[in-house]
XYZ file of C-alpha atoms in Angstrom:
455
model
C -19.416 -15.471 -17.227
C -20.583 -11.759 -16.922
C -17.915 -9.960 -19.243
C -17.311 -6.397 -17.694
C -17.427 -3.687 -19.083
C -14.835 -1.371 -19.624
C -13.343 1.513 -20.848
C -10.407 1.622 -23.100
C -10.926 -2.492 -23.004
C -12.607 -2.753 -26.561
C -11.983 -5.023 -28.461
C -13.744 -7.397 -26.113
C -11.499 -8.369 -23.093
C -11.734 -12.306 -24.384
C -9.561 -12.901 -26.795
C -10.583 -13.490 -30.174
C -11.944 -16.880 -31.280
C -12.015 -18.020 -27.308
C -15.475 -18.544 -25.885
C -16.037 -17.610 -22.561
C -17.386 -20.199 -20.384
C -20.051 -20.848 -17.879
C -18.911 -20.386 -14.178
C -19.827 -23.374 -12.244
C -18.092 -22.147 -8.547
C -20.304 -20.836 -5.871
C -21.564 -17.347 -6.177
C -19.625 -14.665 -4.134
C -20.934 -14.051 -0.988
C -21.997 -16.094 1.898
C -20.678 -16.898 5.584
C -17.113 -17.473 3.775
C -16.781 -14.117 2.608
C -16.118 -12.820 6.689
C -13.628 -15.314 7.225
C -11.712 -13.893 3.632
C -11.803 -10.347 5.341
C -10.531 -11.101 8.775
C -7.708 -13.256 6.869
C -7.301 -10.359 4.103
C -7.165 -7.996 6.580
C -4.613 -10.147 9.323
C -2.489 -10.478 5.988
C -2.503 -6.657 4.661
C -1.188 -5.437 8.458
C 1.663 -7.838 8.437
C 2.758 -6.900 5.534
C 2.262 -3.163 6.237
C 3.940 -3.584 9.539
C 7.125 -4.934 7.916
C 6.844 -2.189 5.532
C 5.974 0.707 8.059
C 8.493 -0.324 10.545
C 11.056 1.071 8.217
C 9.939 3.886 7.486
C 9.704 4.866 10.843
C 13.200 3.305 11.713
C 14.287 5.753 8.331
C 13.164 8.066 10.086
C 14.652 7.690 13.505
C 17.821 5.733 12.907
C 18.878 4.705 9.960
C 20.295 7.968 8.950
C 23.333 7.374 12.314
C 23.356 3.495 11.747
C 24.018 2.964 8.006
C 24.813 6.331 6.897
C 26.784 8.156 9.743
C 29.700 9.729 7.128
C 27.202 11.513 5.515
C 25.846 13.993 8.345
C 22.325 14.973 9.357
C 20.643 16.091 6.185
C 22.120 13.862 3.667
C 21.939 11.078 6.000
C 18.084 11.408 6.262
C 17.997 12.281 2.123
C 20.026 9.096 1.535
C 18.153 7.285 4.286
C 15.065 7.710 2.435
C 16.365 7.288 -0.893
C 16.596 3.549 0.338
C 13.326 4.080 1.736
C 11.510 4.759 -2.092
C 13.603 1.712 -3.393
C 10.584 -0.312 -2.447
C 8.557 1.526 -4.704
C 10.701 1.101 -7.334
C 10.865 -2.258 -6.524
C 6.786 -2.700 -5.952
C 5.604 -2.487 -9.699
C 8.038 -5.166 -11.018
C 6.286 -7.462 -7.866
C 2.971 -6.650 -9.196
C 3.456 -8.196 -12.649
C 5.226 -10.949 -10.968
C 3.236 -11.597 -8.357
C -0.057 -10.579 -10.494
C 1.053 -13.194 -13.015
C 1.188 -16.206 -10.622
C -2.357 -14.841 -9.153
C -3.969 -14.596 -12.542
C -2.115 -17.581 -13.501
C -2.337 -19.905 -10.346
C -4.464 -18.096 -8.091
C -4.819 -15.768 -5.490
C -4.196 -17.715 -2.600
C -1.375 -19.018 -3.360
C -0.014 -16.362 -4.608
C -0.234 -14.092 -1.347
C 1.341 -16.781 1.004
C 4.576 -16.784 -1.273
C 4.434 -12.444 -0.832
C 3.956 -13.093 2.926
C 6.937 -14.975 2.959
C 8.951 -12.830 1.176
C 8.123 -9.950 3.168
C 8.294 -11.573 6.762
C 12.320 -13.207 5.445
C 13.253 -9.411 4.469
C 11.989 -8.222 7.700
C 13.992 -10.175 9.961
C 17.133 -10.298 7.778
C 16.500 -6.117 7.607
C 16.628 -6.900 11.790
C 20.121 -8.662 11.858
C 21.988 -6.640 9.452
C 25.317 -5.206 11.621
C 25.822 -1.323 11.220
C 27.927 0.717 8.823
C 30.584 0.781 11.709
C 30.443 -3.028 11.413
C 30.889 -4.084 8.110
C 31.468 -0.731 6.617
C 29.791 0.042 2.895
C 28.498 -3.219 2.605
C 26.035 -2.376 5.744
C 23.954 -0.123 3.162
C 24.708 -2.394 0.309
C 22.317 -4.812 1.493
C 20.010 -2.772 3.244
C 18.842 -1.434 -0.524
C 18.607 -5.319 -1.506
C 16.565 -6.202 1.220
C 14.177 -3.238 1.026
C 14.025 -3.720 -2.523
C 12.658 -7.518 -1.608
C 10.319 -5.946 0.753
C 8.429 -3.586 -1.798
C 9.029 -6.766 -4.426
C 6.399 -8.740 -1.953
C 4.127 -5.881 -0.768
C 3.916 -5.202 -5.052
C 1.895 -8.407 -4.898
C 0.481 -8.420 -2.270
C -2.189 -5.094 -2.301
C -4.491 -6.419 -5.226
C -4.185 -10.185 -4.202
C -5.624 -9.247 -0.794
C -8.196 -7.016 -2.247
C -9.313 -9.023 -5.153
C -9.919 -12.052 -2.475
C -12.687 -9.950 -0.662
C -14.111 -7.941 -3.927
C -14.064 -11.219 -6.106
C -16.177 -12.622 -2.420
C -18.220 -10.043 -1.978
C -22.098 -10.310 -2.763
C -23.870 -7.454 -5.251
C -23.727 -3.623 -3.756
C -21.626 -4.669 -0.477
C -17.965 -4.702 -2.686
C -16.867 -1.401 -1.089
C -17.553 -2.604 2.500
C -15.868 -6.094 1.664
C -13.149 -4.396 0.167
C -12.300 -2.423 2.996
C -11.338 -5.009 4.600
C -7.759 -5.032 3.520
C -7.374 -1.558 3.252
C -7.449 -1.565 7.298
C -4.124 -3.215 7.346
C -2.122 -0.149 6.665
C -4.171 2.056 9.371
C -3.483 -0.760 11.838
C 0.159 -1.056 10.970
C 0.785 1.864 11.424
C -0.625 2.278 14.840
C 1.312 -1.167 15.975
C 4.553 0.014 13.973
C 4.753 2.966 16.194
C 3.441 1.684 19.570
C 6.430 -1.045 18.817
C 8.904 1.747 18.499
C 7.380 3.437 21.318
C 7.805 0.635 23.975
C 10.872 -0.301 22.739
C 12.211 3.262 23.803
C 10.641 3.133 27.193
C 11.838 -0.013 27.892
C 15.166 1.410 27.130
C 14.815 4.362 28.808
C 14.786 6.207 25.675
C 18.447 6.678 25.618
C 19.590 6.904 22.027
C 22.139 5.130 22.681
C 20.527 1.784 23.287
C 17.812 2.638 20.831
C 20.446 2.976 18.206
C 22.878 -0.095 19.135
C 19.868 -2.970 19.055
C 16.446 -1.380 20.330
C 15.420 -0.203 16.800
C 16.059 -3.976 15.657
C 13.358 -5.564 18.094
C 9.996 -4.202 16.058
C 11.754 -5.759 12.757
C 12.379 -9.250 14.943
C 8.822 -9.030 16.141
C 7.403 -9.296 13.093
C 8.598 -13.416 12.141
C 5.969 -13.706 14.945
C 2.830 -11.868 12.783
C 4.071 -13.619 9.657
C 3.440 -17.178 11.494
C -0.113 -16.015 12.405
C -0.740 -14.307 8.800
C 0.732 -17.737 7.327
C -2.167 -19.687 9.238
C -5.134 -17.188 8.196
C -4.133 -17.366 4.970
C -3.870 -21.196 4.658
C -7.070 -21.530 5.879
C -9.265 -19.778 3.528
C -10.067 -20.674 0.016
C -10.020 -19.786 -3.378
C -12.049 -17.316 -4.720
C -15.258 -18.516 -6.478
C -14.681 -15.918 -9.371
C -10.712 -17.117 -10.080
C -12.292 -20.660 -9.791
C -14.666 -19.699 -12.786
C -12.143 -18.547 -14.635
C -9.996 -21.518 -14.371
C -12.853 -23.675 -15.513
C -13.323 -21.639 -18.470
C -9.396 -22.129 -19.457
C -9.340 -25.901 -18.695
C -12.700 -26.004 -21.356
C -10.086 -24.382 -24.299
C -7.094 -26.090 -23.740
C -6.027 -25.737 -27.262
C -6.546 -21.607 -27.157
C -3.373 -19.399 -27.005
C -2.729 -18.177 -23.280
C -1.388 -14.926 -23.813
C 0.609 -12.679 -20.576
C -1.775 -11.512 -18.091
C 0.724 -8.147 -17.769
C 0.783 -8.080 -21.994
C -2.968 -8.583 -21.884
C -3.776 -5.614 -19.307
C -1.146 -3.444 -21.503
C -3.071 -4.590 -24.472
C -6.604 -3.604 -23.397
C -6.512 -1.496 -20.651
C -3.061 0.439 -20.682
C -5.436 3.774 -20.483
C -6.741 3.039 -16.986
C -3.504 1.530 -15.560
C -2.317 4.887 -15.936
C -5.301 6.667 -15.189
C -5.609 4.663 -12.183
C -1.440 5.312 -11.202
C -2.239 8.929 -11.430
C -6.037 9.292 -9.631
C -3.715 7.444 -6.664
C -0.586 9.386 -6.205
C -1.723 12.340 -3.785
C -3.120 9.782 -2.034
C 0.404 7.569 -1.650
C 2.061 11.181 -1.228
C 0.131 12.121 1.767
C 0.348 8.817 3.631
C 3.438 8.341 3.168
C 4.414 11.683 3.862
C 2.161 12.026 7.034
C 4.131 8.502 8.307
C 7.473 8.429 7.382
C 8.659 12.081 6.149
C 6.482 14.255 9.424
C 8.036 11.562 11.866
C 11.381 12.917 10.752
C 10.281 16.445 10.161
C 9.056 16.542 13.744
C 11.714 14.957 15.621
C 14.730 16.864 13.620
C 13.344 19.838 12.752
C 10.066 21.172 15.295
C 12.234 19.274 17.753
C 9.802 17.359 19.288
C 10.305 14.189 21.478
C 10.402 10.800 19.942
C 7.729 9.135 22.254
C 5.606 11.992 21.682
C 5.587 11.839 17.837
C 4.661 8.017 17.928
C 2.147 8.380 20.183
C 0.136 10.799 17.903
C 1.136 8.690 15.034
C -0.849 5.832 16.693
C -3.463 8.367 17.773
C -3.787 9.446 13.814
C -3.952 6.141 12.558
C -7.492 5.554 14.512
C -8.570 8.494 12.482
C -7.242 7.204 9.296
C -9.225 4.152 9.849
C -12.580 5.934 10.645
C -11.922 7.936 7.690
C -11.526 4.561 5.560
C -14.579 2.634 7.023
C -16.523 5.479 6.506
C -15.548 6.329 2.727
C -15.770 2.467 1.649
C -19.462 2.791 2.720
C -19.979 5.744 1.363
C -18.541 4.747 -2.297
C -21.366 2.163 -2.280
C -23.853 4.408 -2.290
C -22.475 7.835 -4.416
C -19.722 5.250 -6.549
C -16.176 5.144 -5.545
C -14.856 7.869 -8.346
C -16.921 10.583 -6.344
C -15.755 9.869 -3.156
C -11.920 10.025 -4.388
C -12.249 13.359 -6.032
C -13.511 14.734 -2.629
C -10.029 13.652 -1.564
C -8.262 14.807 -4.295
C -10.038 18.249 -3.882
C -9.398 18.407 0.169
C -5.183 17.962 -0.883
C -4.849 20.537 -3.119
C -5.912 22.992 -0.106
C -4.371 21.365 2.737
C -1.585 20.580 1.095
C -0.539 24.295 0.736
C -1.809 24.716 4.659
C 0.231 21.692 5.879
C 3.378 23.145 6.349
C 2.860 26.786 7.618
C 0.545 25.151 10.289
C 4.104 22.808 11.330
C 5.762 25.490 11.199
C 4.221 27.079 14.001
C 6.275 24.937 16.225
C 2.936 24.057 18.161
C 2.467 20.539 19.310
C -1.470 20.922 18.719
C -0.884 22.113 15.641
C 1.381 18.704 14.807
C -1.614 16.797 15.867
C -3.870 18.366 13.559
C -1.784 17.980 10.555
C -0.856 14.543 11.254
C -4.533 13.759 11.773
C -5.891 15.650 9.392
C -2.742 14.553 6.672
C -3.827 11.050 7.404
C -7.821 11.364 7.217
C -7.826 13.202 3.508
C -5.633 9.707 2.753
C -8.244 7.678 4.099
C -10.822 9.191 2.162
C -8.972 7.841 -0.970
C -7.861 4.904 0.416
C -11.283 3.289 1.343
C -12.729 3.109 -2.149
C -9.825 2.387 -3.971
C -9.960 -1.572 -2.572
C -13.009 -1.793 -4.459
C -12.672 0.166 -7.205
C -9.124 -1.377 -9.236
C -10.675 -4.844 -8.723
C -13.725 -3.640 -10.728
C -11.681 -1.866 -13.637
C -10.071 -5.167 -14.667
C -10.958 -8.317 -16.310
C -11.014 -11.227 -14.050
C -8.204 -13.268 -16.280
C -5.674 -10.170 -15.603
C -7.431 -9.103 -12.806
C -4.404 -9.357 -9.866
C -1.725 -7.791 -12.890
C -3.672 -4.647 -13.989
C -4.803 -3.535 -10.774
C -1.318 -4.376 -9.131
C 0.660 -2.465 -11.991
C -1.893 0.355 -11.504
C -2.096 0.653 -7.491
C 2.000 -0.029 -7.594
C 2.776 2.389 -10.417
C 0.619 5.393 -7.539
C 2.671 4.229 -5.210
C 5.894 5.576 -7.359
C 5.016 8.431 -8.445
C 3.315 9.131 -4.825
C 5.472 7.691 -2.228
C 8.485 7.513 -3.819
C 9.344 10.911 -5.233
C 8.097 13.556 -2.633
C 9.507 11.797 0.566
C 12.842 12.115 -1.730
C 12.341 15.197 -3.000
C 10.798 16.759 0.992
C 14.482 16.929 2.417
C 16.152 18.679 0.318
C 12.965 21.108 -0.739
C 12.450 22.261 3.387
C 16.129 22.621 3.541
C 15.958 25.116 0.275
C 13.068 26.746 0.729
C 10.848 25.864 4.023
C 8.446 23.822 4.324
C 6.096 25.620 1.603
C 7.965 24.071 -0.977
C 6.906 20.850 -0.125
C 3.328 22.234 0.167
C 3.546 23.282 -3.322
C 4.810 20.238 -4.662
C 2.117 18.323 -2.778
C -0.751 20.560 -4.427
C 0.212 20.222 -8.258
C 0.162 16.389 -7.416
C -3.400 16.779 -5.730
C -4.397 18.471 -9.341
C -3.012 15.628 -11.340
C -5.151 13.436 -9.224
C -8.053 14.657 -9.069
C -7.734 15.012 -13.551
C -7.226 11.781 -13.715
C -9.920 10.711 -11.018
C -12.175 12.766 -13.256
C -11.630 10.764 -16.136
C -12.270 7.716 -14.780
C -15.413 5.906 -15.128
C -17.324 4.668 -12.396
C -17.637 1.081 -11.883
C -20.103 0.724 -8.710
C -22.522 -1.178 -10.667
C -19.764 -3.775 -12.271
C -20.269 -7.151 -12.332
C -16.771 -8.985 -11.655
């Protein structure tokens, strides 16, 4: 088997006095490999729906229907707080989860986080009020949302290492995008559920708030049956099958942890890779969860109007991710993300005076253009954690380092956003949002790029 090569992984990646063996599955590629991406991609928007749909109902009405004692801004701050649980919760499901993959395979191991996710969902759906069962309303609401980011920890690199470990020679950026369409189609069906769910009500808050809100979270037991069939249906990847064939030859070796292994060689780009990543968590999660609130409660605008540009955005987010996946297999994936990471630190500082403004053009814009710069990112990022990592902990290292982004990125400035714009204005957050665009694109920098890596 092709041992890559990579930074910060020397010693060799195989562990000493274990010889690597030949790979006798079929060679990535073939008419397989677009039945992986329809599935990977069916898979990633499920999942994303179920994660999306609450941060939109955070937004809207979680802050009156679990935390009503604590008025409008603490509500929201609070509401969110249970909102970056998941994040908190999504590294500890990649080593998990990213054990079981490296361990048992990918496959298998993304039905079990589709599961997960789709039992959370609809639990998150039936959970009475705060004016029901009192304290213990947000009690479990933290549990369950902790569950959800606990599956969608496992699930990002085991969908993405299914179509890069498929993909044939110089096409593992356009394979790899695959997946990373689920979020930009989420979030377009998260809030066109949300949005016909208030017309059909009328849009009276009143009925939205009492059980309307609780239909998009019902909905989704529906796409988890349909993601549950795609993802039977496919098979193993020929590159995990490899490297199960090359264990079963050494029985008698010592099988170390996949996470302890990825700590051991490559803790440097784990970390690298966390911090290249968080502007680009920051800014989608911003431009989805934290603008839907900062539009309805504070510009003032109209609910249906702030999902319909929401789904309107996400088409743009997924042009901007097609187009960047391509584009990293030509220039390399580390030069595309610095572009991004160079675009953030300027709009960044931009975003918020341009809000501010009160226009509903000039929402558009910054949603749109918010989401695009996140696209940029997120296109040849599918592509390029699968390549940093060594195929036997392969699913852990790229799951600790996508998942470990996603804290310091979507979990710390949607938290920190409420209280900031109440202090300060909206600049603050603009600020904030910057320095993390500089940390990103330092640690992009240093990165090497792995285009040209065999997996």
């Amino acid at each position: 088997m092709t041992t890559v090569s990579t930074p910060g992984a020397e010693p060799p990646v195989v562990p000493a006095g274990q010889k690597p063996a030949a790979p006798t599955a079929p060679a990535p590629g073939g008419p397989g490999i677009r039945r992986v991406a329809i599935a990977s991609c069916i898979g990633t928007t499920i999942e994303f729906y179920d994660f999306f749909i609450y941060g939109t109902a955070a937004a809207l009405v979680f802050p009156t229907v679990f935390f009503p004692a604590l008025g409008a801004t603490a509500g929201t701050v609070a509401s969110f707080a249970t909102f970056a649980v998941a994040f908190i919760a999504r590294p500890v499901g990649a080593m998990l989860f990213g054990h079981f993959g490296d361990r048992i395979g990918r496959k298998k191991t993304l039905v079990s986080t589709l599961l997960l996710m789709g039992i959370s969902t609809l639990l998150i759906g039936l959970l009475p009020g705060a004016e029901t069962i009192g304290v213990a309303a947000p009690i479990i609401l933290v549990l369950l949302r902790f569950a959800q980011g606990f599956a969608v920890g496992g699930e990002w690199a085991g969908a993405t290492l299914l179509t890069a470990e498929y993909a044939p020679p110089g096409k593992r950026g356009l394979y790899a995008m695959f997946p990373q369409l689920g979020p930009a189609i989420a979030f377009a069906l998260s809030s066109a559920t949300f949005l016909f769910t208030g017309l059909a009500l009328g849009d009276t808050n009143e009925a939205f708030l009492n059980y309307g809100w609780r239909i998009p979270f019902l909905f989704s037991i529906v796409l988890v049956a349909i993601g549950l069939y795609m993802r039977l249906a496919i098979e193993e990847t020929p590159v995990f099958r490899a490297e199960s064939e090359a264990r079963a030859a050494a029985p008698s070796e010592k099988r170390t942890l996949p996470f302890l292994d990825a700590l051991r060689y490559q803790t440097k780009e784990i970390l690298l890779s966390a911090g290249a990543l968080a502007i680009m968590f920051a800014f989608f999660y911003m431009g989805t969860a934290y603008l839907t609130s900062y539009a309805t409660k504070t510009l003032g605008f109209s609910r249906p109007f702030v999902l319909t540009v929401g789904i309107a955005a996400s088409f743009v987010f997924g042009a901007a991710i097609v187009l960047s996946a391509l584009y990293s297999d030509r220039v390399g994936r580390r030069r595309v993300i610095m572009i991004s990471c160079g675009f953030s630190v300027v709009w960044a500082l931009a975003l918020f005076p341009l809000l501010d403004t009160g226009s509903p053009v000039a929402f558009v814009v910054g949603m749109m253009v918010t989401l695009a710069i996140f696209g940029i990112a997120y296109g040849p990022c599918g592509a390029l954690l699968p390549e940093m990592f060594h195929t036997r902990y392969r699913y852990t290292g790229a799951g600790l380092g996508y998942n470990l982004a996603g804290v310091l990125g979507g979990a710390i400035p949607p938290m920190l956003a409420a209280p900031l714009a109440a202090s300060y204005g909206g600049i603050a957050i603009g600020i904030m949002l910057s320095v993390l665009g500089v940390l990103s694109f330092v640690c992009t920098k240093a990165l090497v790029e792995t285009r040209d890596r065999a997996l």
